[in-house]
mmCIF file of C-alpha atoms and ligand atoms in Angstrom:
data_model
loop_
_atom_site.group_PDB
_atom_site.id
_atom_site.type_symbol
_atom_site.label_atom_id
_atom_site.label_comp_id
_atom_site.label_asym_id
_atom_site.label_seq_id
_atom_site.Cartn_x
_atom_site.Cartn_y
_atom_site.Cartn_z
ATOM 1 C CA MET U 1 8.090 20.402 3.811
ATOM 2 C CA THR U 2 4.370 20.132 3.134
ATOM 3 C CA LEU U 3 3.293 16.677 2.048
ATOM 4 C CA GLY U 4 0.058 15.786 0.346
ATOM 5 C CA PRO U 5 -2.426 13.741 2.357
ATOM 6 C CA VAL U 6 -2.451 9.975 2.520
ATOM 7 C CA LEU U 7 -5.443 8.307 0.857
ATOM 8 C CA LEU U 8 -7.020 5.256 2.504
ATOM 9 C CA LEU U 9 -9.173 3.203 0.149
ATOM 10 C CA SER U 10 -11.555 0.573 1.512
ATOM 11 C CA GLY U 11 -13.150 -1.929 -0.826
ATOM 12 C CA PRO U 12 -16.398 -3.880 -0.862
ATOM 13 C CA ASN U 13 -18.157 -4.997 2.310
ATOM 14 C CA LEU U 14 -15.739 -3.160 4.588
ATOM 15 C CA ASN U 15 -18.581 -0.761 5.402
ATOM 16 C CA LEU U 16 -20.029 -3.715 7.338
ATOM 17 C CA LEU U 17 -17.021 -4.126 9.639
ATOM 18 C CA GLY U 18 -18.185 -4.629 13.211
ATOM 19 C CA GLN U 19 -21.177 -6.668 12.018
ATOM 20 C CA ARG U 20 -19.602 -8.772 9.264
ATOM 21 C CA GLU U 21 -18.046 -12.121 10.300
ATOM 22 C CA PRO U 22 -16.624 -10.691 13.556
ATOM 23 C CA ALA U 23 -14.745 -13.925 14.277
ATOM 24 C CA ILE U 24 -12.601 -13.150 11.219
ATOM 25 C CA TYR U 25 -12.665 -9.369 10.981
ATOM 26 C CA GLY U 26 -13.186 -8.309 14.615
ATOM 27 C CA SER U 27 -15.771 -6.099 16.284
ATOM 28 C CA ALA U 28 -14.292 -2.685 15.466
ATOM 29 C CA THR U 29 -15.984 -0.595 12.795
ATOM 30 C CA LEU U 30 -14.371 0.911 9.714
ATOM 31 C CA ASP U 31 -14.667 4.329 11.389
ATOM 32 C CA ASP U 32 -12.618 2.958 14.297
ATOM 33 C CA HIS U 33 -9.870 1.820 11.910
ATOM 34 C CA VAL U 34 -9.898 5.125 10.024
ATOM 35 C CA ALA U 35 -9.496 6.961 13.344
ATOM 36 C CA THR U 36 -6.525 4.731 14.249
ATOM 37 C CA LEU U 37 -4.748 5.417 10.963
ATOM 38 C CA ARG U 38 -5.583 9.134 11.125
ATOM 39 C CA ALA U 39 -4.065 9.415 14.617
ATOM 40 C CA VAL U 40 -0.816 7.667 13.617
ATOM 41 C CA LEU U 41 -0.412 9.850 10.516
ATOM 42 C CA ALA U 42 -1.189 13.006 12.496
ATOM 43 C CA GLY U 43 1.824 12.149 14.669
ATOM 44 C CA GLY U 44 3.949 12.681 11.540
ATOM 45 C CA GLY U 45 2.038 15.786 10.462
ATOM 46 C CA VAL U 46 0.268 14.018 7.594
ATOM 47 C CA ASP U 47 -3.484 14.282 6.860
ATOM 48 C CA LEU U 48 -5.729 11.379 5.883
ATOM 49 C CA GLU U 49 -8.491 11.137 3.289
ATOM 50 C CA HIS U 50 -10.725 8.061 3.167
ATOM 51 C CA LEU U 51 -13.066 6.512 0.637
ATOM 52 C CA GLN U 52 -15.004 3.273 1.035
ATOM 53 C CA SER U 53 -16.801 1.897 -1.986
ATOM 54 C CA ASN U 54 -18.421 -1.338 -3.051
ATOM 55 C CA HIS U 55 -17.784 -0.392 -6.703
ATOM 56 C CA GLU U 56 -14.475 -0.991 -8.468
ATOM 57 C CA GLY U 57 -14.798 2.074 -10.716
ATOM 58 C CA ASP U 58 -15.144 4.414 -7.723
ATOM 59 C CA LEU U 59 -11.856 3.117 -6.335
ATOM 60 C CA ILE U 60 -10.155 3.438 -9.735
ATOM 61 C CA ASP U 61 -11.413 7.037 -10.054
ATOM 62 C CA ALA U 62 -10.049 7.781 -6.573
ATOM 63 C CA VAL U 63 -6.606 6.426 -7.514
ATOM 64 C CA HIS U 64 -6.626 8.597 -10.654
ATOM 65 C CA GLY U 65 -7.579 11.613 -8.538
ATOM 66 C CA ALA U 66 -4.690 10.859 -6.187
ATOM 67 C CA ARG U 67 -2.039 11.161 -8.902
ATOM 68 C CA GLY U 68 0.229 14.174 -8.355
ATOM 69 C CA ARG U 69 -1.728 15.218 -5.259
ATOM 70 C CA VAL U 70 -1.603 12.454 -2.638
ATOM 71 C CA SER U 71 1.680 11.413 -1.029
ATOM 72 C CA ALA U 72 0.819 7.726 -0.434
ATOM 73 C CA ILE U 73 -2.062 5.256 -0.713
ATOM 74 C CA VAL U 74 -3.118 2.660 1.858
ATOM 75 C CA ILE U 75 -5.610 0.226 0.342
ATOM 76 C CA ASN U 76 -7.652 -2.606 1.759
ATOM 77 C CA PRO U 77 -9.276 -3.731 -1.477
ATOM 78 C CA GLY U 78 -11.491 -6.383 0.173
ATOM 79 C CA ALA U 79 -12.380 -9.116 -2.303
ATOM 80 C CA PHE U 80 -11.200 -6.901 -5.183
ATOM 81 C CA THR U 81 -7.713 -7.878 -3.988
ATOM 82 C CA HIS U 82 -8.082 -11.204 -5.690
ATOM 83 C CA TYR U 83 -9.284 -10.296 -9.191
ATOM 84 C CA ALA U 84 -9.611 -6.547 -9.856
ATOM 85 C CA TRP U 85 -6.974 -5.951 -12.505
ATOM 86 C CA GLY U 86 -8.431 -2.489 -13.146
ATOM 87 C CA ILE U 87 -7.336 -1.498 -9.633
ATOM 88 C CA HIS U 88 -3.921 -3.064 -10.265
ATOM 89 C CA ASP U 89 -3.486 -0.966 -13.410
ATOM 90 C CA ALA U 90 -4.672 2.260 -11.730
ATOM 91 C CA LEU U 91 -2.253 1.743 -8.828
ATOM 92 C CA ALA U 92 0.567 1.036 -11.284
ATOM 93 C CA ALA U 93 0.074 4.591 -12.600
ATOM 94 C CA PHE U 94 0.410 6.124 -9.103
ATOM 95 C CA ASP U 95 3.868 7.468 -8.271
ATOM 96 C CA GLY U 96 4.054 7.278 -4.471
ATOM 97 C CA PRO U 97 4.221 4.459 -1.904
ATOM 98 C CA ILE U 98 1.319 2.004 -1.768
ATOM 99 C CA VAL U 99 0.559 -0.151 1.281
ATOM 100 C CA GLU U 100 -1.766 -3.125 0.772
ATOM 101 C CA LEU U 101 -3.629 -3.831 4.005
ATOM 102 C CA HIS U 102 -5.800 -6.704 5.227
ATOM 103 C CA LEU U 103 -7.292 -7.401 8.635
ATOM 104 C CA SER U 104 -7.096 -11.155 8.139
ATOM 105 C CA ASN U 105 -4.249 -13.148 6.601
ATOM 106 C CA PRO U 106 -5.639 -14.107 3.186
ATOM 107 C CA ASN U 107 -2.712 -16.505 2.648
ATOM 108 C CA ALA U 108 -3.957 -18.642 5.543
ATOM 109 C CA ARG U 109 -7.535 -18.807 4.214
ATOM 110 C CA GLU U 110 -9.277 -20.262 1.149
ATOM 111 C CA ALA U 111 -7.080 -20.887 -1.915
ATOM 112 C CA TRP U 112 -8.839 -18.195 -3.982
ATOM 113 C CA ARG U 113 -7.631 -15.593 -1.467
ATOM 114 C CA HIS U 114 -3.983 -16.563 -1.942
ATOM 115 C CA ILE U 115 -3.711 -14.514 -5.136
ATOM 116 C CA SER U 116 -3.401 -10.739 -4.795
ATOM 117 C CA VAL U 117 -3.435 -8.671 -7.973
ATOM 118 C CA VAL U 118 -2.550 -5.629 -5.843
ATOM 119 C CA ALA U 119 0.606 -7.064 -4.257
ATOM 120 C CA PRO U 120 2.731 -6.726 -7.444
ATOM 121 C CA VAL U 121 2.138 -2.950 -7.503
ATOM 122 C CA ALA U 122 2.307 -2.385 -3.727
ATOM 123 C CA THR U 123 5.391 -1.217 -1.885
ATOM 124 C CA GLY U 124 4.512 -3.737 0.810
ATOM 125 C CA THR U 125 1.659 -5.599 2.470
ATOM 126 C CA VAL U 126 0.399 -5.632 6.069
ATOM 127 C CA CYS U 127 -1.946 -8.525 6.815
ATOM 128 C CA GLY U 128 -3.107 -10.785 9.598
ATOM 129 C CA PHE U 129 -2.828 -8.371 12.533
ATOM 130 C CA GLY U 130 -6.472 -7.334 12.729
ATOM 131 C CA GLY U 131 -7.130 -3.690 13.527
ATOM 132 C CA ALA U 132 -3.511 -3.197 14.622
ATOM 133 C CA GLY U 133 -2.688 -3.383 10.915
ATOM 134 C CA TYR U 134 -4.060 0.136 10.430
ATOM 135 C CA ALA U 135 -1.520 1.509 12.918
ATOM 136 C CA LEU U 136 1.252 -0.594 11.367
ATOM 137 C CA ALA U 137 0.344 0.647 7.894
ATOM 138 C CA GLY U 138 0.457 4.229 9.175
ATOM 139 C CA GLN U 139 3.905 3.688 10.660
ATOM 140 C CA ALA U 140 5.080 2.128 7.395
ATOM 141 C CA VAL U 141 3.804 5.108 5.413
ATOM 142 C CA LEU U 142 5.455 7.627 7.738
ATOM 143 C CA GLY U 143 8.715 5.743 7.336
ATOM 144 C CA LEU U 144 8.395 5.687 3.559
ATOM 145 C CA LEU U 145 7.646 9.427 3.531
ATOM 146 C CA GLY U 146 10.571 10.218 5.810
ATOM 147 C CA ARG U 147 8.278 11.390 8.615
ATOM 148 C CA SER U 148 9.251 8.767 11.178
ATOM 149 C CA GLY U 149 12.277 8.564 13.439
ATOM 150 C CA SER U 150 12.280 4.807 12.901
ATOM 151 C CA SER U 151 12.496 4.883 9.101
HETATM 152 C C1 LIG P 201 -9.848 -8.638 3.533
HETATM 153 C C2 LIG P 201 -9.499 -10.028 3.000
HETATM 154 C C3 LIG P 201 -10.231 -10.318 1.714
HETATM 155 O O1 LIG P 201 -9.933 -11.638 1.266
HETATM 156 C C4 LIG P 201 -11.725 -10.231 1.934
HETATM 157 O O2 LIG P 201 -12.412 -10.439 0.703
HETATM 158 C C5 LIG P 201 -12.150 -8.971 2.565
HETATM 159 C C6 LIG P 201 -11.346 -8.436 3.663
HETATM 160 C C7 LIG P 201 -9.227 -8.376 4.918
HETATM 161 O O3 LIG P 201 -9.154 -7.210 5.320
HETATM 162 O O4 LIG P 201 -8.856 -9.323 5.614
HETATM 163 O O5 LIG P 201 -13.197 -8.411 2.262
HETATM 164 O O6 LIG P 201 -9.306 -7.680 2.626
#
């Protein structure tokens, strides 16, 4: 059966990965992480689309454009995780699986990072595993879509 692509959404400042606070976020670039996720999904015959934006409305528009077309969403919302209710509401109107993804473990950091407004509308969250999280998120999505032997 043909499945729609998976959409990876990357929020603010993630375009700076590789240069930005490498002690927290690592030295790999966003392109590296996109390539990791793309390779895992390709193993299940699923394509990947990616959008990075520093603007909440762009991400909301992308979620709207995913409705009825995209099979699953993986989202690292960056700091929008903690307050962007517009993204929460857009994701709530998406029908397929949603994986919330973070390089760091926000729950082990400053108190303001302990709240996620995305978590209540996500199928599940992968956080704290650095770049390996992109592969883990891909495996989770393949399982949710029935494209993995381990699901
Ligand atoms: C992040 C965690 C957020 O708290 C932070 O604002 C980010 C990156 C992560 O991937 O660890 O920008 O989403």
